Amino acid sequence: MAVIANLRLPRKDGLSLLLELRRDRRTTDLPVLLISDQAGGSDVTRGIELGAEDVFTPPLQIDVL
């Protein structure tokens, strides 16, 4: 099982979701992949720093995912 989340979600952004998952002992090791609409940028760096497995940027290639 893994979580794939966009950094730009309507109610809760992907970084907030990632933080919640990392703080909960039941989900701390759950792989999280983030999708960013910006290549590079601080969100990508922050996602990796917070423990995302990877951050994908457009164009998203399913075979890479």
mmCIF file with all atom_site columns, N, CA and C in Angstrom:
data_model
loop_
_atom_site.group_PDB
_atom_site.id
_atom_site.type_symbol
_atom_site.label_atom_id
_atom_site.label_alt_id
_atom_site.label_comp_id
_atom_site.label_asym_id
_atom_site.label_entity_id
_atom_site.label_seq_id
_atom_site.pdbx_PDB_ins_code
_atom_site.Cartn_x
_atom_site.Cartn_y
_atom_site.Cartn_z
_atom_site.occupancy
_atom_site.B_iso_or_equiv
_atom_site.pdbx_formal_charge
_atom_site.auth_seq_id
_atom_site.auth_comp_id
_atom_site.auth_asym_id
_atom_site.auth_atom_id
_atom_site.pdbx_PDB_model_num
ATOM 1   N N  . MET A 1 1  ? 0.846  -1.167 0.000   1.00 0.00 ? 1  MET A N  1
ATOM 2   C CA . MET A 1 1  ? 0.000  0.000  0.000   1.00 0.00 ? 1  MET A CA 1
ATOM 3   C C  . MET A 1 1  ? 0.893  1.233  0.000   1.00 0.00 ? 1  MET A C  1
ATOM 4   N N  . ALA A 1 2  ? 0.436  2.271  -0.684  1.00 0.00 ? 2  ALA A N  1
ATOM 5   C CA . ALA A 1 2  ? 1.143  3.546  -0.742  1.00 0.00 ? 2  ALA A CA 1
ATOM 6   C C  . ALA A 1 2  ? 0.122  4.659  -0.915  1.00 0.00 ? 2  ALA A C  1
ATOM 7   N N  . VAL A 1 3  ? 0.547  5.870  -0.647  1.00 0.00 ? 3  VAL A N  1
ATOM 8   C CA . VAL A 1 3  ? -0.295 7.045  -0.826  1.00 0.00 ? 3  VAL A CA 1
ATOM 9   C C  . VAL A 1 3  ? 0.300  7.875  -1.947  1.00 0.00 ? 3  VAL A C  1
ATOM 10  N N  . ILE A 1 4  ? -0.555 8.284  -2.884  1.00 0.00 ? 4  ILE A N  1
ATOM 11  C CA . ILE A 1 4  ? -0.159 9.222  -3.928  1.00 0.00 ? 4  ILE A CA 1
ATOM 12  C C  . ILE A 1 4  ? -1.020 10.455 -3.740  1.00 0.00 ? 4  ILE A C  1
ATOM 13  N N  . ALA A 1 5  ? -0.382 11.606 -3.516  1.00 0.00 ? 5  ALA A N  1
ATOM 14  C CA . ALA A 1 5  ? -1.139 12.831 -3.237  1.00 0.00 ? 5  ALA A CA 1
ATOM 15  C C  . ALA A 1 5  ? -0.561 13.997 -4.012  1.00 0.00 ? 5  ALA A C  1
ATOM 16  N N  . ASN A 1 6  ? -1.433 14.849 -4.462  1.00 0.00 ? 6  ASN A N  1
ATOM 17  C CA . ASN A 1 6  ? -1.026 16.078 -5.125  1.00 0.00 ? 6  ASN A CA 1
ATOM 18  C C  . ASN A 1 6  ? -0.654 17.105 -4.061  1.00 0.00 ? 6  ASN A C  1
ATOM 19  N N  . LEU A 1 7  ? 0.361  17.897 -4.346  1.00 0.00 ? 7  LEU A N  1
ATOM 20  C CA . LEU A 1 7  ? 0.727  18.952 -3.397  1.00 0.00 ? 7  LEU A CA 1
ATOM 21  C C  . LEU A 1 7  ? -0.352 20.020 -3.303  1.00 0.00 ? 7  LEU A C  1
ATOM 22  N N  . ARG A 1 8  ? -1.151 20.153 -4.333  1.00 0.00 ? 8  ARG A N  1
ATOM 23  C CA . ARG A 1 8  ? -2.210 21.162 -4.355  1.00 0.00 ? 8  ARG A CA 1
ATOM 24  C C  . ARG A 1 8  ? -3.569 20.480 -4.276  1.00 0.00 ? 8  ARG A C  1
ATOM 25  N N  . LEU A 1 9  ? -4.017 20.173 -3.080  1.00 0.00 ? 9  LEU A N  1
ATOM 26  C CA . LEU A 1 9  ? -5.327 19.577 -2.874  1.00 0.00 ? 9  LEU A CA 1
ATOM 27  C C  . LEU A 1 9  ? -6.283 20.649 -2.373  1.00 0.00 ? 9  LEU A C  1
ATOM 28  N N  . PRO A 1 10 ? -7.576 20.512 -2.640  1.00 0.00 ? 10 PRO A N  1
ATOM 29  C CA . PRO A 1 10 ? -8.516 21.576 -2.275  1.00 0.00 ? 10 PRO A CA 1
ATOM 30  C C  . PRO A 1 10 ? -8.685 21.793 -0.773  1.00 0.00 ? 10 PRO A C  1
ATOM 31  N N  . ARG A 1 11 ? -8.716 20.744 0.019   1.00 0.00 ? 11 ARG A N  1
ATOM 32  C CA . ARG A 1 11 ? -8.957 20.921 1.450   1.00 0.00 ? 11 ARG A CA 1
ATOM 33  C C  . ARG A 1 11 ? -7.697 20.827 2.285   1.00 0.00 ? 11 ARG A C  1
ATOM 34  N N  . LYS A 1 12 ? -6.777 19.971 1.859   1.00 0.00 ? 12 LYS A N  1
ATOM 35  C CA . LYS A 1 12 ? -5.539 19.776 2.610   1.00 0.00 ? 12 LYS A CA 1
ATOM 36  C C  . LYS A 1 12 ? -4.438 19.515 1.598   1.00 0.00 ? 12 LYS A C  1
ATOM 37  N N  . ASP A 1 13 ? -3.378 20.285 1.658   1.00 0.00 ? 13 ASP A N  1
ATOM 38  C CA . ASP A 1 13 ? -2.320 20.081 0.678   1.00 0.00 ? 13 ASP A CA 1
ATOM 39  C C  . ASP A 1 13 ? -1.519 18.822 0.999   1.00 0.00 ? 13 ASP A C  1
ATOM 40  N N  . GLY A 1 14 ? -0.802 18.348 0.006   1.00 0.00 ? 14 GLY A N  1
ATOM 41  C CA . GLY A 1 14 ? -0.045 17.111 0.139   1.00 0.00 ? 14 GLY A CA 1
ATOM 42  C C  . GLY A 1 14 ? 1.002  17.144 1.239   1.00 0.00 ? 14 GLY A C  1
ATOM 43  N N  . LEU A 1 15 ? 1.614  18.299 1.472   1.00 0.00 ? 15 LEU A N  1
ATOM 44  C CA . LEU A 1 15 ? 2.619  18.395 2.534   1.00 0.00 ? 15 LEU A CA 1
ATOM 45  C C  . LEU A 1 15 ? 1.980  18.233 3.911   1.00 0.00 ? 15 LEU A C  1
ATOM 46  N N  . SER A 1 16 ? 0.806  18.792 4.103   1.00 0.00 ? 16 SER A N  1
ATOM 47  C CA . SER A 1 16 ? 0.098  18.626 5.382   1.00 0.00 ? 16 SER A CA 1
ATOM 48  C C  . SER A 1 16 ? -0.297 17.173 5.594   1.00 0.00 ? 16 SER A C  1
ATOM 49  N N  . LEU A 1 17 ? -0.763 16.538 4.533   1.00 0.00 ? 17 LEU A N  1
ATOM 50  C CA . LEU A 1 17 ? -1.109 15.126 4.617   1.00 0.00 ? 17 LEU A CA 1
ATOM 51  C C  . LEU A 1 17 ? 0.122  14.286 4.947   1.00 0.00 ? 17 LEU A C  1
ATOM 52  N N  . LEU A 1 18 ? 1.227  14.579 4.292   1.00 0.00 ? 18 LEU A N  1
ATOM 53  C CA . LEU A 1 18 ? 2.478  13.866 4.549   1.00 0.00 ? 18 LEU A CA 1
ATOM 54  C C  . LEU A 1 18 ? 2.896  14.017 6.013   1.00 0.00 ? 18 LEU A C  1
ATOM 55  N N  . LEU A 1 19 ? 2.831  15.222 6.542   1.00 0.00 ? 19 LEU A N  1
ATOM 56  C CA . LEU A 1 19 ? 3.179  15.452 7.947   1.00 0.00 ? 19 LEU A CA 1
ATOM 57  C C  . LEU A 1 19 ? 2.296  14.640 8.888   1.00 0.00 ? 19 LEU A C  1
ATOM 58  N N  . GLU A 1 20 ? 0.995  14.615 8.616   1.00 0.00 ? 20 GLU A N  1
ATOM 59  C CA . GLU A 1 20 ? 0.081  13.834 9.462   1.00 0.00 ? 20 GLU A CA 1
ATOM 60  C C  . GLU A 1 20 ? 0.428  12.355 9.421   1.00 0.00 ? 20 GLU A C  1
ATOM 61  N N  . LEU A 1 21 ? 0.721  11.849 8.236   1.00 0.00 ? 21 LEU A N  1
ATOM 62  C CA . LEU A 1 21 ? 1.065  10.431 8.105   1.00 0.00 ? 21 LEU A CA 1
ATOM 63  C C  . LEU A 1 21 ? 2.371  10.108 8.818   1.00 0.00 ? 21 LEU A C  1
ATOM 64  N N  . ARG A 1 22 ? 3.336  10.989 8.775   1.00 0.00 ? 22 ARG A N  1
ATOM 65  C CA . ARG A 1 22 ? 4.623  10.752 9.420   1.00 0.00 ? 22 ARG A CA 1
ATOM 66  C C  . ARG A 1 22 ? 4.527  10.846 10.947  1.00 0.00 ? 22 ARG A C  1
ATOM 67  N N  . ARG A 1 23 ? 3.591  11.629 11.445  1.00 0.00 ? 23 ARG A N  1
ATOM 68  C CA . ARG A 1 23 ? 3.438  11.794 12.900  1.00 0.00 ? 23 ARG A CA 1
ATOM 69  C C  . ARG A 1 23 ? 2.689  10.631 13.556  1.00 0.00 ? 23 ARG A C  1
ATOM 70  N N  . ASP A 1 24 ? 1.900  9.915  12.779  1.00 0.00 ? 24 ASP A N  1
ATOM 71  C CA . ASP A 1 24 ? 1.106  8.809  13.310  1.00 0.00 ? 24 ASP A CA 1
ATOM 72  C C  . ASP A 1 24 ? 1.931  7.525  13.235  1.00 0.00 ? 24 ASP A C  1
ATOM 73  N N  . ARG A 1 25 ? 2.142  6.869  14.356  1.00 0.00 ? 25 ARG A N  1
ATOM 74  C CA . ARG A 1 25 ? 3.001  5.680  14.387  1.00 0.00 ? 25 ARG A CA 1
ATOM 75  C C  . ARG A 1 25 ? 2.473  4.562  13.497  1.00 0.00 ? 25 ARG A C  1
ATOM 76  N N  . ARG A 1 26 ? 1.170  4.556  13.224  1.00 0.00 ? 26 ARG A N  1
ATOM 77  C CA . ARG A 1 26 ? 0.591  3.515  12.368  1.00 0.00 ? 26 ARG A CA 1
ATOM 78  C C  . ARG A 1 26 ? 0.917  3.722  10.893  1.00 0.00 ? 26 ARG A C  1
ATOM 79  N N  . THR A 1 27 ? 1.223  4.956  10.509  1.00 0.00 ? 27 THR A N  1
ATOM 80  C CA . THR A 1 27 ? 1.463  5.252  9.093   1.00 0.00 ? 27 THR A CA 1
ATOM 81  C C  . THR A 1 27 ? 2.833  5.865  8.834   1.00 0.00 ? 27 THR A C  1
ATOM 82  N N  . THR A 1 28 ? 3.676  5.885  9.836   1.00 0.00 ? 28 THR A N  1
ATOM 83  C CA . THR A 1 28 ? 4.970  6.548  9.687   1.00 0.00 ? 28 THR A CA 1
ATOM 84  C C  . THR A 1 28 ? 5.844  5.938  8.590   1.00 0.00 ? 28 THR A C  1
ATOM 85  N N  . ASP A 1 29 ? 5.679  4.630  8.337   1.00 0.00 ? 29 ASP A N  1
ATOM 86  C CA . ASP A 1 29 ? 6.482  3.970  7.312   1.00 0.00 ? 29 ASP A CA 1
ATOM 87  C C  . ASP A 1 29 ? 5.746  3.780  5.988   1.00 0.00 ? 29 ASP A C  1
ATOM 88  N N  . LEU A 1 30 ? 4.545  4.301  5.890   1.00 0.00 ? 30 LEU A N  1
ATOM 89  C CA . LEU A 1 30 ? 3.762  4.186  4.670   1.00 0.00 ? 30 LEU A CA 1
ATOM 90  C C  . LEU A 1 30 ? 4.420  5.000  3.557   1.00 0.00 ? 30 LEU A C  1
ATOM 91  N N  . PRO A 1 31 ? 4.720  4.385  2.412   1.00 0.00 ? 31 PRO A N  1
ATOM 92  C CA . PRO A 1 31 ? 5.323  5.143  1.318   1.00 0.00 ? 31 PRO A CA 1
ATOM 93  C C  . PRO A 1 31 ? 4.369  6.222  0.804   1.00 0.00 ? 31 PRO A C  1
ATOM 94  N N  . VAL A 1 32 ? 4.902  7.426  0.630   1.00 0.00 ? 32 VAL A N  1
ATOM 95  C CA . VAL A 1 32 ? 4.111  8.548  0.131   1.00 0.00 ? 32 VAL A CA 1
ATOM 96  C C  . VAL A 1 32 ? 4.807  9.118  -1.098  1.00 0.00 ? 32 VAL A C  1
ATOM 97  N N  . LEU A 1 33 ? 4.066  9.187  -2.193  1.00 0.00 ? 33 LEU A N  1
ATOM 98  C CA . LEU A 1 33 ? 4.541  9.798  -3.427  1.00 0.00 ? 33 LEU A CA 1
ATOM 99  C C  . LEU A 1 33 ? 3.730  11.068 -3.640  1.00 0.00 ? 33 LEU A C  1
ATOM 100 N N  . LEU A 1 34 ? 4.409  12.152 -3.935  1.00 0.00 ? 34 LEU A N  1
ATOM 101 C CA . LEU A 1 34 ? 3.727  13.422 -4.139  1.00 0.00 ? 34 LEU A CA 1
ATOM 102 C C  . LEU A 1 34 ? 3.797  13.823 -5.605  1.00 0.00 ? 34 LEU A C  1
ATOM 103 N N  . ILE A 1 35 ? 2.781  14.555 -6.040  1.00 0.00 ? 35 ILE A N  1
ATOM 104 C CA . ILE A 1 35 ? 2.744  15.092 -7.394  1.00 0.00 ? 35 ILE A CA 1
ATOM 105 C C  . ILE A 1 35 ? 2.702  16.607 -7.279  1.00 0.00 ? 35 ILE A C  1
ATOM 106 N N  . SER A 1 36 ? 3.640  17.254 -7.963  1.00 0.00 ? 36 SER A N  1
ATOM 107 C CA . SER A 1 36 ? 3.721  18.716 -7.936  1.00 0.00 ? 36 SER A CA 1
ATOM 108 C C  . SER A 1 36 ? 3.469  19.252 -9.336  1.00 0.00 ? 36 SER A C  1
ATOM 109 N N  . ASP A 1 37 ? 2.808  20.389 -9.414  1.00 0.00 ? 37 ASP A N  1
ATOM 110 C CA . ASP A 1 37 ? 2.581  20.999 -10.716 1.00 0.00 ? 37 ASP A CA 1
ATOM 111 C C  . ASP A 1 37 ? 3.764  21.852 -11.160 1.00 0.00 ? 37 ASP A C  1
ATOM 112 N N  . GLN A 1 38 ? 4.801  21.925 -10.346 1.00 0.00 ? 38 GLN A N  1
ATOM 113 C CA . GLN A 1 38 ? 5.977  22.737 -10.662 1.00 0.00 ? 38 GLN A CA 1
ATOM 114 C C  . GLN A 1 38 ? 7.231  21.869 -10.652 1.00 0.00 ? 38 GLN A C  1
ATOM 115 N N  . ALA A 1 39 ? 7.986  21.937 -11.732 1.00 0.00 ? 39 ALA A N  1
ATOM 116 C CA . ALA A 1 39 ? 9.276  21.250 -11.758 1.00 0.00 ? 39 ALA A CA 1
ATOM 117 C C  . ALA A 1 39 ? 10.238 22.047 -10.881 1.00 0.00 ? 39 ALA A C  1
ATOM 118 N N  . GLY A 1 40 ? 10.915 21.379 -9.990  1.00 0.00 ? 40 GLY A N  1
ATOM 119 C CA . GLY A 1 40 ? 11.802 22.078 -9.056  1.00 0.00 ? 40 GLY A CA 1
ATOM 120 C C  . GLY A 1 40 ? 10.977 22.793 -8.011  1.00 0.00 ? 40 GLY A C  1
ATOM 121 N N  . GLY A 1 41 ? 11.530 23.803 -7.429  1.00 0.00 ? 41 GLY A N  1
ATOM 122 C CA . GLY A 1 41 ? 10.785 24.593 -6.469  1.00 0.00 ? 41 GLY A CA 1
ATOM 123 C C  . GLY A 1 41 ? 10.885 24.081 -5.050  1.00 0.00 ? 41 GLY A C  1
ATOM 124 N N  . SER A 1 42 ? 10.454 24.919 -4.144  1.00 0.00 ? 42 SER A N  1
ATOM 125 C CA . SER A 1 42 ? 10.582 24.617 -2.720  1.00 0.00 ? 42 SER A CA 1
ATOM 126 C C  . SER A 1 42 ? 9.670  23.485 -2.267  1.00 0.00 ? 42 SER A C  1
ATOM 127 N N  . ASP A 1 43 ? 8.505  23.310 -2.913  1.00 0.00 ? 43 ASP A N  1
ATOM 128 C CA . ASP A 1 43 ? 7.598  22.230 -2.515  1.00 0.00 ? 43 ASP A CA 1
ATOM 129 C C  . ASP A 1 43 ? 8.229  20.864 -2.749  1.00 0.00 ? 43 ASP A C  1
ATOM 130 N N  . VAL A 1 44 ? 8.945  20.719 -3.843  1.00 0.00 ? 44 VAL A N  1
ATOM 131 C CA . VAL A 1 44 ? 9.601  19.451 -4.149  1.00 0.00 ? 44 VAL A CA 1
ATOM 132 C C  . VAL A 1 44 ? 10.655 19.154 -3.092  1.00 0.00 ? 44 VAL A C  1
ATOM 133 N N  . THR A 1 45 ? 11.490 20.136 -2.800  1.00 0.00 ? 45 THR A N  1
ATOM 134 C CA . THR A 1 45 ? 12.534 19.976 -1.791  1.00 0.00 ? 45 THR A CA 1
ATOM 135 C C  . THR A 1 45 ? 11.919 19.680 -0.433  1.00 0.00 ? 45 THR A C  1
ATOM 136 N N  . ARG A 1 46 ? 10.895 20.406 -0.068  1.00 0.00 ? 46 ARG A N  1
ATOM 137 C CA . ARG A 1 46 ? 10.245 20.226 1.234   1.00 0.00 ? 46 ARG A CA 1
ATOM 138 C C  . ARG A 1 46 ? 9.617  18.836 1.352   1.00 0.00 ? 46 ARG A C  1
ATOM 139 N N  . GLY A 1 47 ? 8.993  18.364 0.291   1.00 0.00 ? 47 GLY A N  1
ATOM 140 C CA . GLY A 1 47 ? 8.391  17.043 0.305   1.00 0.00 ? 47 GLY A CA 1
ATOM 141 C C  . GLY A 1 47 ? 9.413  15.948 0.590   1.00 0.00 ? 47 GLY A C  1
ATOM 142 N N  . ILE A 1 48 ? 10.563 16.038 -0.034  1.00 0.00 ? 48 ILE A N  1
ATOM 143 C CA . ILE A 1 48 ? 11.626 15.059 0.194   1.00 0.00 ? 48 ILE A CA 1
ATOM 144 C C  . ILE A 1 48 ? 12.152 15.186 1.625   1.00 0.00 ? 48 ILE A C  1
ATOM 145 N N  . GLU A 1 49 ? 12.335 16.413 2.083   1.00 0.00 ? 49 GLU A N  1
ATOM 146 C CA . GLU A 1 49 ? 12.821 16.630 3.450   1.00 0.00 ? 49 GLU A CA 1
ATOM 147 C C  . GLU A 1 49 ? 11.862 16.055 4.495   1.00 0.00 ? 49 GLU A C  1
ATOM 148 N N  . LEU A 1 50 ? 10.573 16.103 4.214   1.00 0.00 ? 50 LEU A N  1
ATOM 149 C CA . LEU A 1 50 ? 9.567  15.623 5.165   1.00 0.00 ? 50 LEU A CA 1
ATOM 150 C C  . LEU A 1 50 ? 9.344  14.118 5.081   1.00 0.00 ? 50 LEU A C  1
ATOM 151 N N  . GLY A 1 51 ? 9.984  13.469 4.126   1.00 0.00 ? 51 GLY A N  1
ATOM 152 C CA . GLY A 1 51 ? 9.922  12.017 4.086   1.00 0.00 ? 51 GLY A CA 1
ATOM 153 C C  . GLY A 1 51 ? 9.159  11.387 2.948   1.00 0.00 ? 51 GLY A C  1
ATOM 154 N N  . ALA A 1 52 ? 8.806  12.161 1.935   1.00 0.00 ? 52 ALA A N  1
ATOM 155 C CA . ALA A 1 52 ? 8.169  11.556 0.759   1.00 0.00 ? 52 ALA A CA 1
ATOM 156 C C  . ALA A 1 52 ? 9.180  10.664 0.051   1.00 0.00 ? 52 ALA A C  1
ATOM 157 N N  . GLU A 1 53 ? 8.696  9.579  -0.508  1.00 0.00 ? 53 GLU A N  1
ATOM 158 C CA . GLU A 1 53 ? 9.575  8.688  -1.259  1.00 0.00 ? 53 GLU A CA 1
ATOM 159 C C  . GLU A 1 53 ? 10.120 9.402  -2.494  1.00 0.00 ? 53 GLU A C  1
ATOM 160 N N  . ASP A 1 54 ? 9.244  10.179 -3.148  1.00 0.00 ? 54 ASP A N  1
ATOM 161 C CA . ASP A 1 54 ? 9.631  10.922 -4.331  1.00 0.00 ? 54 ASP A CA 1
ATOM 162 C C  . ASP A 1 54 ? 8.565  11.970 -4.604  1.00 0.00 ? 54 ASP A C  1
ATOM 163 N N  . VAL A 1 55 ? 8.932  12.959 -5.412  1.00 0.00 ? 55 VAL A N  1
ATOM 164 C CA . VAL A 1 55 ? 7.988  13.986 -5.853  1.00 0.00 ? 55 VAL A CA 1
ATOM 165 C C  . VAL A 1 55 ? 8.048  14.009 -7.371  1.00 0.00 ? 55 VAL A C  1
ATOM 166 N N  . PHE A 1 56 ? 6.916  13.761 -8.006  1.00 0.00 ? 56 PHE A N  1
ATOM 167 C CA . PHE A 1 56 ? 6.838  13.733 -9.457  1.00 0.00 ? 56 PHE A CA 1
ATOM 168 C C  . PHE A 1 56 ? 6.305  15.056 -9.975  1.00 0.00 ? 56 PHE A C  1
ATOM 169 N N  . THR A 1 57 ? 6.810  15.460 -11.129 1.00 0.00 ? 57 THR A N  1
ATOM 170 C CA . THR A 1 57 ? 6.376  16.697 -11.761 1.00 0.00 ? 57 THR A CA 1
ATOM 171 C C  . THR A 1 57 ? 5.900  16.396 -13.177 1.00 0.00 ? 57 THR A C  1
ATOM 172 N N  . PRO A 1 58 ? 5.090  17.277 -13.743 1.00 0.00 ? 58 PRO A N  1
ATOM 173 C CA . PRO A 1 58 ? 4.587  17.051 -15.097 1.00 0.00 ? 58 PRO A CA 1
ATOM 174 C C  . PRO A 1 58 ? 5.727  17.089 -16.114 1.00 0.00 ? 58 PRO A C  1
ATOM 175 N N  . PRO A 1 59 ? 5.602  16.373 -17.180 1.00 0.00 ? 59 PRO A N  1
ATOM 176 C CA . PRO A 1 59 ? 4.509  15.440 -17.464 1.00 0.00 ? 59 PRO A CA 1
ATOM 177 C C  . PRO A 1 59 ? 4.714  14.159 -16.681 1.00 0.00 ? 59 PRO A C  1
ATOM 178 N N  . LEU A 1 60 ? 3.667  13.690 -16.059 1.00 0.00 ? 60 LEU A N  1
ATOM 179 C CA . LEU A 1 60 ? 3.711  12.482 -15.238 1.00 0.00 ? 60 LEU A CA 1
ATOM 180 C C  . LEU A 1 60 ? 3.671  11.270 -16.148 1.00 0.00 ? 60 LEU A C  1
ATOM 181 N N  . GLN A 1 61 ? 4.667  10.414 -16.025 1.00 0.00 ? 61 GLN A N  1
ATOM 182 C CA . GLN A 1 61 ? 4.726  9.211  -16.834 1.00 0.00 ? 61 GLN A CA 1
ATOM 183 C C  . GLN A 1 61 ? 4.393  8.017  -15.951 1.00 0.00 ? 61 GLN A C  1
ATOM 184 N N  . ILE A 1 62 ? 3.323  7.332  -16.277 1.00 0.00 ? 62 ILE A N  1
ATOM 185 C CA . ILE A 1 62 ? 2.832  6.224  -15.467 1.00 0.00 ? 62 ILE A CA 1
ATOM 186 C C  . ILE A 1 62 ? 3.895  5.137  -15.316 1.00 0.00 ? 62 ILE A C  1
ATOM 187 N N  . ASP A 1 63 ? 4.674  4.852  -16.349 1.00 0.00 ? 63 ASP A N  1
ATOM 188 C CA . ASP A 1 63 ? 5.677  3.800  -16.235 1.00 0.00 ? 63 ASP A CA 1
ATOM 189 C C  . ASP A 1 63 ? 6.776  4.163  -15.242 1.00 0.00 ? 63 ASP A C  1
ATOM 190 N N  . VAL A 1 64 ? 7.044  5.445  -15.046 1.00 0.00 ? 64 VAL A N  1
ATOM 191 C CA . VAL A 1 64 ? 8.026  5.885  -14.057 1.00 0.00 ? 64 VAL A CA 1
ATOM 192 C C  . VAL A 1 64 ? 7.438  5.764  -12.659 1.00 0.00 ? 64 VAL A C  1
ATOM 193 N N  . LEU A 1 65 ? 6.162  6.081  -12.543 1.00 0.00 ? 65 LEU A N  1
ATOM 194 C CA . LEU A 1 65 ? 5.468  5.995  -11.259 1.00 0.00 ? 65 LEU A CA 1
ATOM 195 C C  . LEU A 1 65 ? 5.473  4.571  -10.760 1.00 0.00 ? 65 LEU A C  1
#
